[in-house]
Tab-separated table of C-alpha atoms in Angstrom:
chain	number	residue	atom	x	y	z
A	1	MET	CA	120.397	87.199	102.423
A	2	SER	CA	120.742	84.001	98.944
A	3	GLU	CA	118.148	84.997	97.057
A	4	ALA	CA	116.359	81.753	97.908
A	5	GLN	CA	115.366	82.801	100.627
A	6	VAL	CA	113.636	86.420	99.843
A	7	LYS	CA	110.699	86.106	99.542
A	8	VAL	CA	109.669	90.066	98.336
A	9	HIS	CA	112.601	92.428	96.294
A	10	VAL	CA	111.491	95.623	95.459
A	11	ASP	CA	114.066	98.208	94.111
A	12	LYS	CA	113.779	101.969	94.218
A	13	VAL	CA	110.684	102.226	93.359
A	14	ASN	CA	108.755	105.731	93.580
A	15	LYS	CA	105.520	106.197	93.576
A	16	SER	CA	103.608	110.366	93.124
A	17	TYR	CA	100.419	110.793	92.984
A	18	GLY	CA	100.074	114.182	91.312
A	19	GLU	CA	102.726	116.435	93.706
A	20	ASN	CA	102.324	114.948	95.932
A	21	HIS	CA	105.477	112.013	96.415
A	22	VAL	CA	104.327	109.180	98.283
A	23	LEU	CA	107.129	106.922	98.216
A	24	ARG	CA	110.536	108.277	97.452
A	25	ASP	CA	113.170	105.106	96.068
A	26	ILE	CA	112.810	102.461	98.335
A	27	SER	CA	114.318	99.652	98.899
A	28	LEU	CA	113.223	96.532	100.773
A	29	ASP	CA	114.467	92.175	101.138
A	30	ILE	CA	112.009	90.342	102.931
A	31	ALA	CA	112.324	87.301	103.838
A	32	GLU	CA	111.063	83.574	103.707
A	33	ASN	CA	109.095	83.133	107.003
A	34	GLU	CA	109.972	86.975	108.615
A	35	VAL	CA	107.226	89.401	110.513
A	36	VAL	CA	108.090	92.740	108.753
A	37	VAL	CA	106.217	95.577	111.047
A	38	MET	CA	106.219	99.007	109.549
A	39	ILE	CA	105.476	102.027	111.719
A	40	GLY	CA	105.422	105.795	110.827
A	41	PRO	CA	102.829	108.095	110.732
A	42	SER	CA	99.722	108.485	109.081
A	43	GLY	CA	100.519	109.340	105.508
A	44	SER	CA	104.022	108.429	105.440
A	45	GLY	CA	103.999	105.404	102.569
A	46	LYS	CA	103.345	103.380	104.487
A	47	SER	CA	99.450	101.594	103.654
A	48	THR	CA	101.003	102.633	99.448
A	49	PHE	CA	103.300	100.345	99.829
A	50	LEU	CA	101.646	97.686	100.736
A	51	ARG	CA	99.378	97.958	98.529
A	52	MET	CA	101.564	97.056	95.664
A	53	LEU	CA	103.081	94.436	96.823
A	54	ASN	CA	100.411	92.625	95.003
A	55	GLN	CA	99.331	95.659	92.866
A	56	LEU	CA	96.444	97.759	94.176
A	57	GLU	CA	98.975	100.501	93.398
A	58	THR	CA	101.320	100.433	91.204
A	59	PRO	CA	104.655	102.357	91.529
A	60	ASP	CA	105.759	105.128	88.477
A	61	ASN	CA	109.192	103.445	88.664
A	62	GLY	CA	111.289	100.394	89.889
A	63	THR	CA	110.858	96.784	91.357
A	64	ILE	CA	108.927	94.547	92.871
A	65	ILE	CA	110.001	90.806	93.205
A	66	VAL	CA	107.124	88.764	94.415
A	67	ASP	CA	107.542	84.617	94.474
A	68	GLY	CA	109.786	85.403	91.645
A	69	TYR	CA	107.018	86.482	89.731
A	70	ASP	CA	108.500	90.674	88.275
A	71	ILE	CA	105.048	92.427	89.276
A	72	SER	CA	106.666	95.116	88.695
A	73	ASP	CA	105.947	93.665	84.866
A	74	LYS	CA	103.170	94.379	82.789
A	75	ASN	CA	103.910	91.044	81.158
A	76	THR	CA	102.500	88.798	84.741
A	77	ASP	CA	99.690	87.480	85.229
A	78	ILE	CA	98.847	89.037	88.185
A	79	ASN	CA	95.175	87.408	89.329
A	80	LYS	CA	98.055	84.190	89.139
A	81	VAL	CA	100.878	86.495	92.148
A	82	ARG	CA	98.092	87.335	94.192
A	83	GLU	CA	95.928	83.685	94.470
A	84	ASN	CA	99.929	83.753	97.265
A	85	ILE	CA	98.925	86.875	98.831
A	86	GLY	CA	96.052	87.569	101.396
A	87	MET	CA	95.655	90.754	102.134
A	88	VAL	CA	92.992	91.386	105.187
A	89	PHE	CA	92.477	95.604	104.878
A	90	GLN	CA	90.615	98.191	107.986
A	91	ASN	CA	87.647	97.678	106.949
A	92	PHE	CA	86.874	94.183	106.339
A	93	ASN	CA	86.137	93.960	103.203
A	94	LEU	CA	84.021	90.600	103.410
A	95	PHE	CA	79.823	90.251	101.523
A	96	ASN	CA	77.443	91.384	103.684
A	97	ASN	CA	74.111	89.506	102.850
A	98	TYR	CA	76.617	86.409	103.237
A	99	THR	CA	77.319	83.221	105.537
A	100	VAL	CA	80.438	83.979	107.336
A	101	LEU	CA	80.973	80.091	106.183
A	102	GLU	CA	80.080	81.305	101.971
A	103	ASN	CA	82.911	84.518	102.858
A	104	ILE	CA	85.280	82.092	103.338
A	105	MET	CA	84.776	79.083	100.816
A	106	LEU	CA	84.189	81.922	97.758
A	107	ALA	CA	86.803	82.396	96.736
A	108	PRO	CA	88.569	79.032	96.779
A	109	VAL	CA	85.293	78.073	94.934
A	110	GLU	CA	86.167	80.161	92.411
A	111	LEU	CA	89.117	80.547	91.507
A	112	LYS	CA	91.775	77.997	92.298
A	113	LYS	CA	88.102	75.049	92.127
A	114	LEU	CA	88.902	73.557	95.146
A	115	ASP	CA	85.288	72.076	95.109
A	116	LYS	CA	82.582	73.172	98.562
A	117	VAL	CA	82.945	70.334	100.409
A	118	ALA	CA	87.213	70.943	100.659
A	119	ALA	CA	86.462	74.040	100.676
A	120	GLU	CA	83.531	73.820	103.146
A	121	LYS	CA	85.539	71.397	105.514
A	122	LYS	CA	88.885	74.409	104.906
A	123	ALA	CA	86.942	76.773	105.870
A	124	ARG	CA	85.143	75.130	108.989
A	125	GLU	CA	89.286	74.163	110.432
A	126	LEU	CA	90.287	78.029	109.618
A	127	LEU	CA	86.731	79.208	111.501
A	128	GLU	CA	88.389	77.393	114.791
A	129	THR	CA	91.954	78.234	114.355
A	130	VAL	CA	89.910	82.199	114.951
A	131	GLY	CA	87.759	80.654	117.579
A	132	LEU	CA	84.854	81.840	115.521
A	133	SER	CA	83.330	78.213	114.807
A	134	ASP	CA	79.391	78.298	116.473
A	135	LYS	CA	79.332	82.370	113.528
A	136	ALA	CA	79.821	79.550	110.018
A	137	ASP	CA	75.878	80.090	109.198
A	138	MET	CA	75.629	83.591	110.918
A	139	PRO	CA	75.043	86.304	107.756
A	140	VAL	CA	77.927	88.433	108.013
A	141	SER	CA	76.185	91.754	108.789
A	142	SER	CA	75.778	90.237	112.352
A	143	LEU	CA	78.668	90.145	114.238
A	144	SER	CA	80.722	92.963	115.813
A	145	GLY	CA	84.318	94.666	113.701
A	146	GLY	CA	86.898	91.712	115.721
A	147	GLN	CA	84.265	88.785	114.687
A	148	LYS	CA	84.303	90.621	111.526
A	149	GLN	CA	88.859	90.544	110.752
A	150	ARG	CA	88.624	87.635	112.209
A	151	ILE	CA	86.780	86.136	109.916
A	152	ALA	CA	88.006	88.588	106.773
A	153	ILE	CA	92.078	87.251	108.255
A	154	ALA	CA	90.644	83.509	107.937
A	155	ARG	CA	89.141	84.408	104.948
A	156	ALA	CA	92.913	85.125	103.179
A	157	LEU	CA	94.540	82.443	104.248
A	158	ALA	CA	91.475	79.952	102.626
A	159	MET	CA	93.528	80.157	99.725
A	160	THR	CA	96.626	79.080	101.413
A	161	PRO	CA	99.218	82.072	100.916
A	162	ASP	CA	102.387	81.941	101.452
A	163	ILE	CA	102.461	85.692	102.149
A	164	MET	CA	100.159	87.785	104.125
A	165	LEU	CA	100.033	91.316	103.466
A	166	PHE	CA	97.723	93.720	106.400
A	167	ASP	CA	97.307	96.961	106.865
A	168	GLU	CA	96.060	98.707	109.778
A	169	PRO	CA	94.151	95.733	110.686
A	170	THR	CA	93.022	97.353	114.467
A	171	SER	CA	92.440	100.800	113.219
A	172	ALA	CA	88.702	100.795	112.561
A	173	LEU	CA	88.224	98.867	116.188
A	174	ASP	CA	87.133	99.282	119.120
A	175	PRO	CA	89.693	98.795	122.079
A	176	GLU	CA	87.689	95.312	123.200
A	177	MET	CA	88.866	93.913	120.190
A	178	VAL	CA	91.092	94.380	119.879
A	179	GLY	CA	93.595	91.870	121.386
A	180	ASP	CA	90.759	88.447	120.280
A	181	VAL	CA	92.856	90.289	116.755
A	182	LEU	CA	96.351	90.563	117.422
A	183	ASP	CA	96.235	86.987	119.178
A	184	VAL	CA	95.060	85.556	116.381
A	185	MET	CA	97.751	87.150	113.769
A	186	LYS	CA	100.373	86.444	116.539
A	187	ASN	CA	99.686	82.305	116.276
A	188	LEU	CA	100.142	82.848	112.389
A	189	ALA	CA	103.638	84.264	113.288
A	190	GLU	CA	104.095	81.547	115.363
A	191	SER	CA	103.929	79.544	112.762
A	192	GLY	CA	106.340	81.208	110.388
A	193	MET	CA	104.029	82.569	108.110
A	194	THR	CA	105.612	85.895	105.363
A	195	MET	CA	104.016	88.040	107.381
A	196	ILE	CA	104.924	92.447	106.053
A	197	ILE	CA	102.401	94.689	108.515
A	198	VAL	CA	101.100	97.922	108.807
A	199	THR	CA	100.159	98.357	112.036
A	200	HIS	CA	99.699	101.345	115.106
A	201	GLU	CA	100.523	99.253	117.240
A	202	MET	CA	103.665	99.581	119.066
A	203	GLY	CA	103.262	96.736	122.003
A	204	PHE	CA	102.246	94.617	119.304
A	205	ALA	CA	105.029	95.147	117.362
A	206	LYS	CA	106.949	94.428	119.686
A	207	GLN	CA	105.868	90.887	120.094
A	208	VAL	CA	105.640	89.912	116.583
A	209	ALA	CA	108.585	91.657	114.558
A	210	ASP	CA	112.015	90.225	113.854
A	211	ARG	CA	112.419	93.265	111.790
A	212	VAL	CA	110.715	96.779	112.322
A	213	VAL	CA	110.716	99.025	109.747
A	214	PHE	CA	109.761	103.350	109.918
A	215	PHE	CA	108.796	104.858	106.968
A	216	GLU	CA	108.345	108.446	107.528
A	217	SER	CA	108.169	111.076	104.619
A	218	GLY	CA	107.795	108.939	101.540
A	219	LYS	CA	110.997	107.062	102.933
A	220	ILE	CA	112.718	104.567	105.208
A	221	GLN	CA	114.240	106.253	107.778
A	222	GLU	CA	115.540	103.503	109.517
A	223	SER	CA	115.060	99.361	110.506
A	224	GLY	CA	116.028	96.465	112.599
A	225	THR	CA	114.912	94.398	115.749
A	226	PRO	CA	111.884	95.392	117.825
A	227	ASP	CA	114.719	96.312	120.881
A	228	GLN	CA	116.717	98.624	117.911
A	229	VAL	CA	114.019	100.503	116.752
A	230	PHE	CA	112.009	100.564	119.513
A	231	ASP	CA	114.885	101.315	122.946
A	232	ALA	CA	117.417	102.138	120.932
A	233	PRO	CA	116.590	104.274	117.504
A	234	LYS	CA	119.180	106.547	115.888
A	235	ASN	CA	117.356	108.019	113.559
A	236	GLU	CA	115.886	111.274	115.464
A	237	ARG	CA	112.328	111.565	113.714
A	238	LEU	CA	111.669	108.401	114.383
A	239	GLN	CA	112.294	109.037	118.000
A	240	GLU	CA	110.789	111.400	117.985
A	241	PHE	CA	107.135	108.995	117.250
A	242	LEU	CA	108.052	107.193	119.271
A	243	SER	CA	107.662	109.269	122.867
A	244	LYS	CA	104.490	110.759	121.140
A	245	VAL	CA	102.498	106.785	119.922
A	246	THR	CA	104.218	105.764	123.262
A	247	HIS	CA	103.500	107.943	125.922
A	248	ALA	CA	100.228	108.382	124.251
């Protein structure tokens, strides 16, 4: 991978919480327009790794370069870097007392100084993208979980990010709502967005990933194409993990 193509460069990153060594010497390069899906048991370090890419968690040591910015350097303006990184959380993190439109418009108006007219136009386009045009003026509190998560995706896209991070975006949803959210994410992947996704949805991972990365005990144990990882896993722990999650 040439340097020009590398969107995220992680080198020998470690993270501990007291005695708990959550990430152990993690190194990974992610290319522009690549969709990387991270799988593995709970507590294996996936979400911690993802949250380090926008400094919601900070590494104990090692280097993290995102979009050419060394975010492991204390002098880097992380807020500037975050403007180009969209993040979608497990629990939506929306403002329930605002309308759908207000939630999507808030960051562009506050941070990028888009005027309200332009921000509203963009927000309405994004609502169409996620299939919720009719909800623009509804309070967020009135929506279902699946609708809230699609609004959260639209809100992240409102900042026109270069990279989208998804931290188990469907794990808090009722099973029947999962499909709508995954469809939005599939369309986003097809549009060429650089995406890094932590998920337990193996079928989705097979469909959208350019690369699947298996975390276990704070290490990357195996990575490869979906065919390599799901159909011909080499790592014993990965084989065991897949036998449990695919036959659950």
